[in-house]
Every structure is written in structure tokens, then in C-alpha cells.
Amino acid sequence: MDQTRAIWIKDPLAILADGAERGIVVQQGRIVELVPKGSEPATSAAFFEAGDHVVLPGLINTHHHFYQTLTRALPAALDRELFPWLQALYPVWARLTPESLHLSVTVAMSELLLSGCTTTTDHHYVFPAGLEDAVDIEVAVANRLGMRALLTRGSMNRSQRDGGLPPDSVVQDEDTILADSERVVAKHHQRGEDAMVQIALAPCSPFSVTTSLMRATADLADRLGVRLHTHLAETEDENKFCEQIYGCRPLDYLEQCGWLNARTWLAHGIHFNAAEMKRLGNAKITVSHCACSNQILASGCCPVCDMEEAGVGIGLGVDGSASNDESNLMQEVRAAFLLQRARYGVGRVSHKDALRWATKGSAACVGRPELGEIAVGKMADLALFKLDELRFSGHGDPLAALVLCGAHRADRVMVGGKWVVVDGAIPGLDVPDLIRRHSAAARAMQSG
């Protein structure tokens, strides 16, 4: 597509924006005009007929572990809560290779794109010998697929011999972690509203990282001007661990480590009390709600409405494909809607809330206010869905139908004004071949 030429996404079936009944005009990677009912664009533009499409801002995934697509529905990890689940999987993940990681990242990002996701994070924290260039591998895949990515340089340095959960084979020492964190930021982190690849720093969790590394990472992120991410308040086991080892609750520990600031977004956030939610809100920390993973691991339910009332921004994350077992963000929207509707009732949660969490809310998590909204000046990241499947037959409200009827595959996806999904497929991607090679890599890794 000629980026200098404007394109009018014309007369959509529905659109998640006010005053854009006749669509939007995109030029040079941005939304330059909303076209209201009864109007024509002021900008001279070619057009894409969107009469069969529901148009959303591109969905934004705020928490994931791409490599886990290699261990979906693994028998040894089934029917376990988080700690024993991790203990079953760490030895398998220790067999990751550059080739298997490349395949897993391609599968995860492709699945996300096809679900209408235009920006994704990833939290890669497993670095067995030979996988030192994991972040570089992820950047290459993101560039090839044309997807925005905030890739976090994860870390673990507290192994079983130090009282942590991971085995020695998947952890690194603090100096190695900090040096590589600085390297990948210098090499890959892009600044500005049109950035395609960014880097954040992400120690894994209080039970797999030392206090020294938590503090040093916060200092490094501040010096480099990048975001911070970690798992927090996911399980009651984590609460007990922090109280036993550190003598305080997880949020107190986070504050002691210098993390209580707007640079930080957290995964899960299930077990915060009311006072802690207010502290999070005051610090401008955001939380990634991972509905499917939390249900599968029986970790609990993130108190989303209470958090929002306390000033905490909420985004959505699919989490790892070994606990969610899929990388479909549109399905995560429905799961979050159902879970929070069951918790809070009809009056407090609507389908539009769930869509907001996956768009504008998630944009806040990743520190990208130019994303997640259909408005003039925002980046032209869009997801277009058709309602031509049996699941939608008989629908009334098209936007509600996406969530309530269970949309799972976008027909068109645009990132920065470029089509990266066309007719429900990623141009140039041989999906059957990818599945064959990825499945073979998964079997090899699982069999040991």
C-alpha cells in the first residue's frame, strides 16, 4: 500500500468510535479523519468497502509467554495450580533451542494477528544455555510479520538452590542479566509514536528473582527510560512466599524494590486488598487481566471494577499458551467479559467495557496512548471482523455480537496503515508448514 495515499475505510457495518458512521480515513500510518453520518471525506482518498465489517481499534495484548505454545495441554502440567504447574514445566522449557523458540514466536504472533491483535507484549524469562539471543529472535519475527511488539527482557536468578522455584538450568546471574538488558534496549528499542519494536525489563516474579536484581532492574529501567513488568499477586502461594521470605506482602516488597511508579505494569493482580488497590492507583500502575489463564490455574479472579474505581488502569493479556492454551485475544475479550459480568453483575460490566480493556486500557499498560482508539491523530492500527459465520446468524447489535457470539478471527488487520491480515490470512505465511514444523519441535521438546 502506498503510505502517502489516503484510504477511506468506507461505510462499515459498525465501528467502535463516535462520529464515524461512514468510516475513517487513513494516511501515512495515522487516522486523519472520521467521516460522520451523511458526510463525505474532506481528504481525497481511495476506498476500501467495509460494509461487511465491524471495525475495532487494533487489540493490544499486555501479557504473554510466546515459547509456551510448545507445551499446550501438556499432560504433566494438567490439573495443577501455579507452583506445581511451573515445577512440572521448567524441565521441559529448559530444552528450548533457538529454532524451537523461533517457531513458537511465529505461531504465537500469527495467532494473535489473526485474532485482531495489532500490538503484543511478550515476557520471555527462560534462558537455558544457547538461548542468549532470545529477544533478538523475537524481534526478527515481529519485523517479518509487521506487528507492533513490546518485548520484555525477562529474567530469573533465584533457582531451587537459593529457595526459588526454577531449576539452575534456566536461570542466569545478575551481571549477565543486566548487561544483556542494556544490550537489547540499545539495539532494538524504538522511540516515538510510530515505534514498531520496544523493549521493557521484566524480572519474572518475587519467587524467582533476588531482591538485588529487582532493585537493579528498576534503576536500569529508569536510566534507560523503558517500562517495567512482572507477575504480582497471582496466587495465595505468592503471598505466603513473600511473607515468609521477605516479611511482607507482595506489593510492599515491590515498593521496597523501587517499582511503585507509572513505569510499571503488572500481570494478574488478583490478590490485592482495597488499601493496596488505592496505592496502585496513586502510583499510576496498570494491571494486565488474564481471565483464561487465571481460571485454568484456579488462581482467582482479578477484581477489575474495584481496581478501576481505585484508579488502576486495566488491560487484557492472553498469558502463556501453556496456561491459556491459546493466543487469541478476541476470545480473551469474551472470557474477561463473562468472568467480570459473573463477578459484578449486569449493571457494572458490559461488552463495551471488555472491548475498552483490550484497546484503550491495554494501550495504557504498554505506555502507548497513541494506540487503542479510533480518533484523529491516533495510529492506524485496526481490526476488521465479518459476521458471516453461523455463530453470528440472527445477531442484532454488531459490536455486541463480536463479544457475545464469540468472534475469534479477524478478516482484515491493519498496522500503521498497512494490511498485515487479508481475507483472514497472513500474506506469505504457509500455515500448514508452520504447524508441521512447530508440532515436530514441540514433540521433540516434550519427549526430552
Short mmCIF file of C-alpha atoms in Angstrom, two decimals:
data_model
loop_
_atom_site.label_atom_id
_atom_site.label_comp_id
_atom_site.label_asym_id
_atom_site.label_seq_id
_atom_site.Cartn_x
_atom_site.Cartn_y
_atom_site.Cartn_z
CA MET A 1 0.00 0.00 0.00
CA ASP A 2 1.26 3.48 -0.90
CA GLN A 3 1.62 5.08 2.54
CA THR A 4 1.33 8.61 1.14
CA ARG A 5 -2.07 7.90 -0.42
CA ALA A 6 -5.12 8.17 1.80
CA ILE A 7 -7.54 5.28 2.12
CA TRP A 8 -11.15 5.63 3.21
CA ILE A 9 -12.40 2.60 5.17
CA LYS A 10 -15.88 3.20 3.91
CA ASP A 11 -19.34 2.64 5.41
CA PRO A 12 -18.57 -0.06 8.00
CA LEU A 13 -21.31 -2.28 9.34
CA ALA A 14 -20.34 -0.88 12.76
CA ILE A 15 -17.34 0.90 14.24
CA LEU A 16 -16.10 1.40 17.82
CA ALA A 17 -15.99 5.19 17.56
CA ASP A 18 -18.39 8.10 17.82
CA GLY A 19 -18.99 10.26 14.76
CA ALA A 20 -17.51 7.76 12.28
CA GLU A 21 -20.65 6.12 10.91
CA ARG A 22 -19.32 6.43 7.36
CA GLY A 23 -15.87 5.25 8.35
CA ILE A 24 -12.40 6.70 8.72
CA VAL A 25 -9.61 7.99 6.51
CA VAL A 26 -6.08 6.67 6.99
CA GLN A 27 -2.92 8.27 5.64
CA GLN A 28 0.79 7.82 6.38
CA GLY A 29 0.07 5.36 9.13
CA ARG A 30 -2.40 7.51 11.06
CA ILE A 31 -6.11 8.16 11.27
CA VAL A 32 -6.56 11.59 9.69
CA GLU A 33 -10.35 11.86 9.52
CA LEU A 34 -13.57 10.45 10.96
CA VAL A 35 -16.45 10.53 8.50
CA PRO A 36 -19.80 11.12 10.23
CA LYS A 37 -23.23 10.06 9.02
CA GLY A 38 -24.34 11.88 5.87
CA SER A 39 -20.85 13.19 5.06
CA GLU A 40 -18.06 12.57 2.59
CA PRO A 41 -14.34 12.67 3.42
CA ALA A 42 -12.65 16.04 3.08
CA THR A 43 -9.48 14.16 2.11
CA SER A 44 -9.11 12.78 -1.41
CA ALA A 45 -8.80 9.03 -0.88
CA ALA A 46 -9.09 5.61 -2.41
CA PHE A 47 -11.54 3.46 -0.53
CA PHE A 48 -11.97 0.03 0.98
CA GLU A 49 -15.60 -1.08 1.10
CA ALA A 50 -16.21 -2.08 4.73
CA GLY A 51 -19.95 -2.70 4.55
CA ASP A 52 -19.49 -6.29 5.74
CA HIS A 53 -17.08 -5.40 8.53
CA VAL A 54 -17.19 -4.36 12.17
CA VAL A 55 -14.20 -2.07 12.77
CA LEU A 56 -12.31 -2.02 16.08
CA PRO A 57 -9.10 -0.37 17.18
CA GLY A 58 -6.39 -2.98 16.94
CA LEU A 59 -6.46 -5.13 20.07
CA ILE A 60 -3.43 -4.94 22.38
CA ASN A 61 -2.11 -7.96 24.27
CA THR A 62 -0.40 -6.95 27.52
CA HIS A 63 0.94 -10.27 28.82
CA HIS A 64 2.16 -13.43 27.11
CA HIS A 65 4.89 -16.08 27.01
CA PHE A 66 5.34 -16.98 23.35
CA TYR A 67 7.57 -20.01 23.96
CA GLN A 68 4.76 -21.76 25.80
CA THR A 69 2.95 -22.58 22.54
CA LEU A 70 5.32 -25.57 22.55
CA THR A 71 3.73 -27.00 25.72
CA ARG A 72 -0.02 -26.61 25.27
CA ALA A 73 -2.18 -29.08 27.22
CA LEU A 74 0.92 -30.91 28.43
CA PRO A 75 -0.23 -33.97 30.43
CA ALA A 76 2.32 -33.50 33.22
CA ALA A 77 1.02 -29.96 33.88
CA LEU A 78 -2.72 -30.60 33.69
CA ASP A 79 -4.92 -30.06 36.74
CA ARG A 80 -2.23 -28.29 38.76
CA GLU A 81 -2.13 -24.89 40.44
CA LEU A 82 0.61 -22.39 39.62
CA PHE A 83 3.57 -23.58 41.71
CA PRO A 84 3.33 -27.33 40.91
CA TRP A 85 2.41 -26.40 37.32
CA LEU A 86 5.66 -24.44 37.00
CA GLN A 87 7.66 -27.24 38.59
CA ALA A 88 6.29 -29.67 36.02
CA LEU A 89 7.10 -27.39 33.09
CA TYR A 90 10.50 -25.86 33.92
CA PRO A 91 12.46 -29.04 32.98
CA VAL A 92 10.69 -29.10 29.60
CA TRP A 93 11.28 -25.41 28.96
CA ALA A 94 14.96 -25.94 29.74
CA ARG A 95 15.16 -27.76 26.37
CA LEU A 96 14.27 -24.65 24.35
CA THR A 97 16.54 -24.02 21.35
CA PRO A 98 16.83 -21.01 19.05
CA GLU A 99 14.98 -22.96 16.34
CA SER A 100 12.09 -24.03 18.57
CA LEU A 101 11.80 -20.52 20.04
CA HIS A 102 11.60 -19.01 16.53
CA LEU A 103 8.77 -21.40 15.66
CA SER A 104 6.91 -20.76 18.91
CA VAL A 105 7.14 -16.98 18.50
CA THR A 106 5.90 -17.22 14.91
CA VAL A 107 2.93 -19.35 15.98
CA ALA A 108 2.00 -17.08 18.89
CA MET A 109 2.28 -13.82 16.96
CA SER A 110 0.44 -15.22 13.95
CA GLU A 111 -2.39 -16.50 16.13
CA LEU A 112 -2.60 -13.09 17.80
CA LEU A 113 -2.64 -11.20 14.49
CA LEU A 114 -5.40 -13.41 13.13
CA SER A 115 -7.47 -12.66 16.25
CA GLY A 116 -7.34 -8.91 15.57
CA CYS A 117 -4.34 -8.10 17.78
CA THR A 118 -2.02 -5.42 16.38
CA THR A 119 0.32 -4.86 19.33
CA THR A 120 1.61 -7.55 21.67
CA THR A 121 3.92 -7.86 24.60
CA ASP A 122 5.94 -10.93 25.44
CA HIS A 123 7.56 -11.90 28.72
CA HIS A 124 10.50 -14.18 27.93
CA TYR A 125 12.36 -15.17 31.08
CA VAL A 126 13.75 -18.67 30.31
CA PHE A 127 17.37 -18.54 29.13
CA PRO A 128 18.94 -22.02 29.01
CA ALA A 129 22.44 -22.26 27.57
CA GLY A 130 22.40 -21.47 23.85
CA LEU A 131 19.35 -19.20 24.00
CA GLU A 132 21.14 -15.98 24.90
CA ASP A 133 19.75 -14.24 21.79
CA ALA A 134 16.08 -14.96 22.59
CA VAL A 135 14.97 -11.32 22.38
CA ASP A 136 16.76 -10.86 19.04
CA ILE A 137 14.88 -13.88 17.67
CA GLU A 138 11.57 -12.36 18.77
CA VAL A 139 12.39 -9.01 17.17
CA ALA A 140 13.11 -10.71 13.84
CA VAL A 141 9.72 -12.45 13.83
CA ALA A 142 7.87 -9.27 14.79
CA ASN A 143 9.56 -7.39 11.96
CA ARG A 144 8.72 -10.09 9.44
CA LEU A 145 5.04 -10.23 10.42
CA GLY A 146 4.66 -6.45 10.65
CA MET A 147 3.23 -6.49 14.16
CA ARG A 148 3.95 -3.95 16.90
CA ALA A 149 5.68 -5.54 19.87
CA LEU A 150 6.80 -4.56 23.35
CA LEU A 151 9.20 -7.39 24.10
CA THR A 152 10.31 -7.71 27.69
CA ARG A 153 13.76 -8.92 28.59
CA GLY A 154 12.67 -11.23 31.38
CA SER A 155 14.94 -12.75 33.98
CA MET A 156 15.29 -15.35 36.74
CA ASN A 157 18.29 -15.62 39.06
CA ARG A 158 16.79 -17.28 42.16
CA SER A 159 16.90 -21.01 41.48
CA GLN A 160 15.97 -24.01 43.62
CA ARG A 161 19.33 -23.98 45.37
CA ASP A 162 18.53 -20.42 46.55
CA GLY A 163 15.00 -21.23 47.70
CA GLY A 164 13.27 -20.34 44.41
CA LEU A 165 11.19 -22.49 42.06
CA PRO A 166 13.16 -22.71 38.77
CA PRO A 167 15.98 -25.22 38.25
CA ASP A 168 19.55 -23.98 37.84
CA SER A 169 19.47 -24.75 34.10
CA VAL A 170 17.11 -21.88 33.21
CA VAL A 171 18.45 -19.03 35.38
CA GLN A 172 21.27 -16.52 34.80
CA ASP A 173 23.40 -14.45 37.13
CA GLU A 174 22.60 -10.80 37.83
CA ASP A 175 25.52 -9.31 35.91
CA THR A 176 24.67 -11.31 32.78
CA ILE A 177 21.01 -10.28 33.00
CA LEU A 178 21.70 -6.58 33.46
CA ALA A 179 24.32 -6.46 30.70
CA ASP A 180 22.01 -8.16 28.20
CA SER A 181 19.08 -5.98 29.27
CA GLU A 182 21.12 -2.91 28.41
CA ARG A 183 22.26 -4.50 25.13
CA VAL A 184 18.78 -5.31 23.82
CA VAL A 185 17.43 -1.87 24.74
CA ALA A 186 20.30 -0.18 22.90
CA LYS A 187 19.90 -2.45 19.87
CA HIS A 188 16.14 -2.75 19.49
CA HIS A 189 14.15 -0.17 21.47
CA GLN A 190 12.45 2.40 19.22
CA ARG A 191 11.16 5.74 20.49
CA GLY A 192 8.24 7.76 19.20
CA GLU A 193 4.58 7.22 18.39
CA ASP A 194 5.28 5.16 15.26
CA ALA A 195 7.60 2.72 17.07
CA MET A 196 7.17 -0.89 15.94
CA VAL A 197 9.50 -2.62 18.43
CA GLN A 198 10.10 -1.58 22.01
CA ILE A 199 11.82 -3.27 24.93
CA ALA A 200 10.85 -3.42 28.61
CA LEU A 201 12.60 -5.09 31.55
CA ALA A 202 10.80 -7.88 33.37
CA PRO A 203 12.12 -9.91 36.30
CA CYS A 204 9.82 -12.90 36.42
CA SER A 205 8.34 -12.92 39.92
CA PRO A 206 9.16 -12.47 43.63
CA PHE A 207 9.82 -16.20 43.94
CA SER A 208 12.31 -16.49 41.05
CA VAL A 209 14.34 -13.26 41.35
CA THR A 210 16.56 -11.83 44.09
CA THR A 211 15.89 -8.50 45.76
CA SER A 212 19.19 -7.22 44.40
CA LEU A 213 18.11 -7.92 40.81
CA MET A 214 14.66 -6.38 41.35
CA ARG A 215 16.23 -3.14 42.59
CA ALA A 216 18.97 -3.05 39.96
CA THR A 217 16.44 -3.63 37.18
CA ALA A 218 14.26 -0.76 38.41
CA ASP A 219 17.30 1.53 38.44
CA LEU A 220 18.30 0.41 34.94
CA ALA A 221 14.80 0.92 33.53
CA ASP A 222 14.75 4.43 34.97
CA ARG A 223 18.15 5.24 33.48
CA LEU A 224 17.24 3.82 30.05
CA GLY A 225 13.70 5.22 30.01
CA VAL A 226 11.88 1.91 29.46
CA ARG A 227 8.96 0.20 31.15
CA LEU A 228 8.95 -2.44 33.90
CA HIS A 229 6.87 -5.60 34.10
CA THR A 230 6.48 -8.58 36.43
CA HIS A 231 3.94 -11.09 37.73
CA LEU A 232 2.40 -9.99 41.03
CA ALA A 233 -0.44 -11.02 43.34
CA GLU A 234 -1.29 -14.02 41.14
CA THR A 235 -1.79 -16.63 43.88
CA GLU A 236 -2.14 -17.01 47.62
CA ASP A 237 1.04 -19.11 47.48
CA GLU A 238 2.89 -15.99 46.34
CA ASN A 239 1.51 -14.06 49.33
CA LYS A 240 2.75 -16.78 51.68
CA PHE A 241 6.16 -16.90 49.99
CA CYS A 242 6.67 -13.13 50.31
CA GLU A 243 5.52 -13.08 53.92
CA GLN A 244 7.83 -15.98 54.77
CA ILE A 245 10.92 -14.82 52.85
CA TYR A 246 10.59 -11.02 52.88
CA GLY A 247 8.33 -10.46 55.89
CA CYS A 248 5.74 -8.50 53.90
CA ARG A 249 3.05 -8.76 51.24
CA PRO A 250 3.99 -8.70 47.51
CA LEU A 251 3.05 -5.04 46.96
CA ASP A 252 5.07 -3.93 49.99
CA TYR A 253 8.01 -5.86 48.58
CA LEU A 254 7.55 -4.22 45.18
CA GLU A 255 7.65 -0.80 46.83
CA GLN A 256 10.81 -1.70 48.75
CA CYS A 257 12.41 -2.57 45.41
CA GLY A 258 11.60 0.82 43.86
CA TRP A 259 8.87 -0.35 41.49
CA LEU A 260 5.88 1.70 42.69
CA ASN A 261 5.68 4.17 39.79
CA ALA A 262 3.96 4.80 36.45
CA ARG A 263 6.70 2.92 34.58
CA THR A 264 5.32 -0.39 35.92
CA TRP A 265 2.55 -2.66 34.70
CA LEU A 266 1.75 -5.92 36.45
CA ALA A 267 0.39 -9.26 35.29
CA HIS A 268 -2.64 -10.74 37.11
CA GLY A 269 -3.22 -8.56 40.19
CA ILE A 270 -5.72 -10.97 41.73
CA HIS A 271 -4.95 -10.83 45.44
CA PHE A 272 -4.67 -7.14 46.26
CA ASN A 273 -6.74 -5.74 49.12
CA ALA A 274 -8.63 -2.42 48.99
CA ALA A 275 -5.80 -0.38 50.50
CA GLU A 276 -3.30 -1.87 48.08
CA MET A 277 -5.54 -1.03 45.12
CA LYS A 278 -5.54 2.61 46.19
CA ARG A 279 -1.75 2.56 46.42
CA LEU A 280 -1.56 1.12 42.89
CA GLY A 281 -3.92 3.80 41.60
CA ASN A 282 -1.97 6.59 43.27
CA ALA A 283 1.25 5.26 41.72
CA LYS A 284 -0.39 5.09 38.24
CA ILE A 285 0.44 1.40 37.93
CA THR A 286 -1.60 -0.62 35.43
CA VAL A 287 -2.63 -4.29 35.54
CA SER A 288 -2.97 -6.93 32.85
CA HIS A 289 -6.08 -9.06 33.46
CA CYS A 290 -5.54 -12.64 32.23
CA ALA A 291 -9.00 -14.19 32.55
CA CYS A 292 -8.47 -17.56 30.84
CA SER A 293 -5.15 -18.40 32.49
CA ASN A 294 -6.44 -17.43 35.92
CA GLN A 295 -9.44 -19.70 35.51
CA ILE A 296 -7.46 -22.69 34.18
CA LEU A 297 -4.91 -22.50 37.01
CA ALA A 298 -7.65 -21.66 39.55
CA SER A 299 -5.64 -18.66 40.71
CA GLY A 300 -8.68 -16.49 41.41
CA CYS A 301 -10.40 -13.56 39.73
CA CYS A 302 -8.89 -10.11 39.25
CA PRO A 303 -11.22 -7.54 40.91
CA VAL A 304 -11.32 -5.37 37.79
CA CYS A 305 -14.15 -2.99 38.70
CA ASP A 306 -12.78 -2.36 42.20
CA MET A 307 -9.39 -1.67 40.70
CA GLU A 308 -10.74 0.78 38.15
CA GLU A 309 -12.64 2.60 40.90
CA ALA A 310 -9.30 2.89 42.75
CA GLY A 311 -7.70 4.47 39.68
CA VAL A 312 -5.89 1.40 38.35
CA GLY A 313 -5.84 1.07 34.56
CA ILE A 314 -6.81 -2.38 33.29
CA GLY A 315 -5.68 -4.11 30.10
CA LEU A 316 -6.05 -7.68 28.86
CA GLY A 317 -3.47 -10.41 28.31
CA VAL A 318 -3.79 -13.90 26.93
CA ASP A 319 -0.91 -15.05 29.16
CA GLY A 320 1.14 -18.08 28.23
CA SER A 321 -0.15 -20.74 25.89
CA ALA A 322 0.63 -23.40 28.49
CA SER A 323 -1.94 -21.96 30.91
CA ASN A 324 -4.39 -20.35 28.48
CA ASP A 325 -3.57 -22.87 25.74
CA GLU A 326 -4.40 -20.32 23.05
CA SER A 327 -3.11 -16.94 21.87
CA ASN A 328 -6.42 -15.48 20.73
CA LEU A 329 -7.05 -12.02 22.13
CA MET A 330 -10.59 -11.69 20.78
CA GLN A 331 -11.51 -14.84 22.70
CA GLU A 332 -9.85 -13.31 25.77
CA VAL A 333 -12.18 -10.30 25.43
CA ARG A 334 -15.18 -12.62 25.70
CA ALA A 335 -13.66 -14.56 28.60
CA ALA A 336 -12.94 -11.35 30.52
CA PHE A 337 -16.45 -10.07 29.85
CA LEU A 338 -18.06 -13.30 31.12
CA LEU A 339 -15.83 -13.61 34.18
CA GLN A 340 -16.28 -10.00 35.29
CA ARG A 341 -20.02 -9.99 34.48
CA ALA A 342 -20.40 -13.06 36.72
CA ARG A 343 -18.47 -11.30 39.48
CA TYR A 344 -20.03 -7.82 39.32
CA GLY A 345 -23.40 -8.22 37.62
CA VAL A 346 -25.20 -6.70 34.64
CA GLY A 347 -25.09 -3.11 35.84
CA ARG A 348 -21.30 -2.83 36.13
CA VAL A 349 -19.84 -4.75 33.17
CA SER A 350 -20.87 -4.50 29.50
CA HIS A 351 -19.38 -5.81 26.27
CA LYS A 352 -18.03 -2.31 25.64
CA ASP A 353 -16.06 -2.49 28.90
CA ALA A 354 -14.37 -5.67 27.71
CA LEU A 355 -13.52 -4.07 24.36
CA ARG A 356 -12.19 -0.99 26.19
CA TRP A 357 -9.92 -3.13 28.35
CA ALA A 358 -8.42 -4.76 25.23
CA THR A 359 -7.87 -1.45 23.43
CA LYS A 360 -7.55 1.83 25.34
CA GLY A 361 -6.91 0.08 28.66
CA SER A 362 -4.19 -2.12 27.19
CA ALA A 363 -2.62 0.89 25.46
CA ALA A 364 -2.12 2.43 28.91
CA CYS A 365 -0.41 -0.75 30.13
CA VAL A 366 2.15 -0.61 27.35
CA GLY A 367 2.59 3.16 27.60
CA ARG A 368 1.26 3.85 24.11
CA PRO A 369 -1.57 6.44 24.30
CA GLU A 370 -1.39 6.83 20.51
CA LEU A 371 -2.79 3.31 20.16
CA GLY A 372 -6.02 1.62 21.20
CA GLU A 373 -8.55 4.18 19.96
CA ILE A 374 -10.18 5.23 16.69
CA ALA A 375 -9.65 9.00 16.74
CA VAL A 376 -7.94 11.61 14.60
CA GLY A 377 -4.19 11.57 15.15
CA LYS A 378 -4.06 8.02 16.52
CA MET A 379 -2.04 5.36 14.75
CA ALA A 380 -3.94 3.43 12.06
CA ASP A 381 -3.99 0.07 13.83
CA LEU A 382 -7.35 -1.59 13.09
CA ALA A 383 -9.09 -4.95 13.27
CA LEU A 384 -11.99 -5.68 10.91
CA PHE A 385 -14.34 -8.59 11.58
CA LYS A 386 -17.02 -10.12 9.37
CA LEU A 387 -20.22 -11.52 10.88
CA ASP A 388 -20.77 -14.18 8.22
CA GLU A 389 -20.31 -17.32 10.37
CA LEU A 390 -23.06 -19.47 11.84
CA ARG A 391 -22.20 -18.17 15.31
CA PHE A 392 -23.40 -14.68 14.30
CA SER A 393 -26.55 -15.60 12.40
CA GLY A 394 -29.50 -13.68 13.82
CA HIS A 395 -27.46 -11.01 15.61
CA GLY A 396 -28.78 -7.55 16.38
CA ASP A 397 -26.06 -5.20 17.62
CA PRO A 398 -22.89 -5.93 15.58
CA LEU A 399 -20.43 -4.71 18.24
CA ALA A 400 -22.13 -6.72 20.94
CA ALA A 401 -22.19 -9.75 18.64
CA LEU A 402 -18.38 -9.77 18.44
CA VAL A 403 -18.17 -10.35 22.17
CA LEU A 404 -21.38 -12.22 22.97
CA CYS A 405 -21.34 -14.56 19.96
CA GLY A 406 -17.63 -15.26 20.28
CA ALA A 407 -15.70 -13.73 17.39
CA HIS A 408 -12.32 -15.39 17.08
CA ARG A 409 -10.84 -14.49 13.69
CA ALA A 410 -10.40 -11.12 12.01
CA ASP A 411 -10.93 -10.78 8.27
CA ARG A 412 -8.60 -7.79 7.89
CA VAL A 413 -5.95 -6.34 10.19
CA MET A 414 -4.07 -3.08 9.64
CA VAL A 415 -0.91 -1.97 11.47
CA GLY A 416 0.36 1.54 10.86
CA GLY A 417 -1.76 1.84 7.73
CA LYS A 418 -0.52 -1.45 6.22
CA TRP A 419 -2.69 -4.54 5.78
CA VAL A 420 -1.00 -7.43 7.61
CA VAL A 421 -4.02 -9.78 7.52
CA VAL A 422 -6.04 -10.03 4.29
CA ASP A 423 -9.11 -12.26 3.84
CA GLY A 424 -8.43 -13.96 7.17
CA ALA A 425 -4.85 -14.90 6.31
CA ILE A 426 -1.34 -13.52 6.77
CA PRO A 427 0.12 -12.90 3.29
CA GLY A 428 3.12 -15.11 2.61
CA LEU A 429 2.69 -17.33 5.69
CA ASP A 430 2.42 -21.05 4.95
CA VAL A 431 0.29 -22.06 7.93
CA PRO A 432 0.21 -25.86 7.31
CA ASP A 433 4.01 -25.90 7.05
CA LEU A 434 4.34 -23.79 10.19
CA ILE A 435 2.05 -26.15 12.11
CA ARG A 436 4.03 -29.18 10.88
CA ARG A 437 7.41 -27.76 11.91
CA HIS A 438 6.14 -26.28 15.20
CA SER A 439 4.40 -29.53 16.19
CA ALA A 440 7.57 -31.52 15.46
CA ALA A 441 9.59 -29.13 17.63
CA ALA A 442 7.01 -29.44 20.43
CA ARG A 443 7.11 -33.24 20.31
CA ALA A 444 10.91 -33.24 20.44
CA MET A 445 10.97 -30.86 23.39
CA GLN A 446 8.26 -32.68 25.33
CA SER A 447 9.82 -36.12 24.83
CA GLY A 448 13.20 -34.91 26.03
#
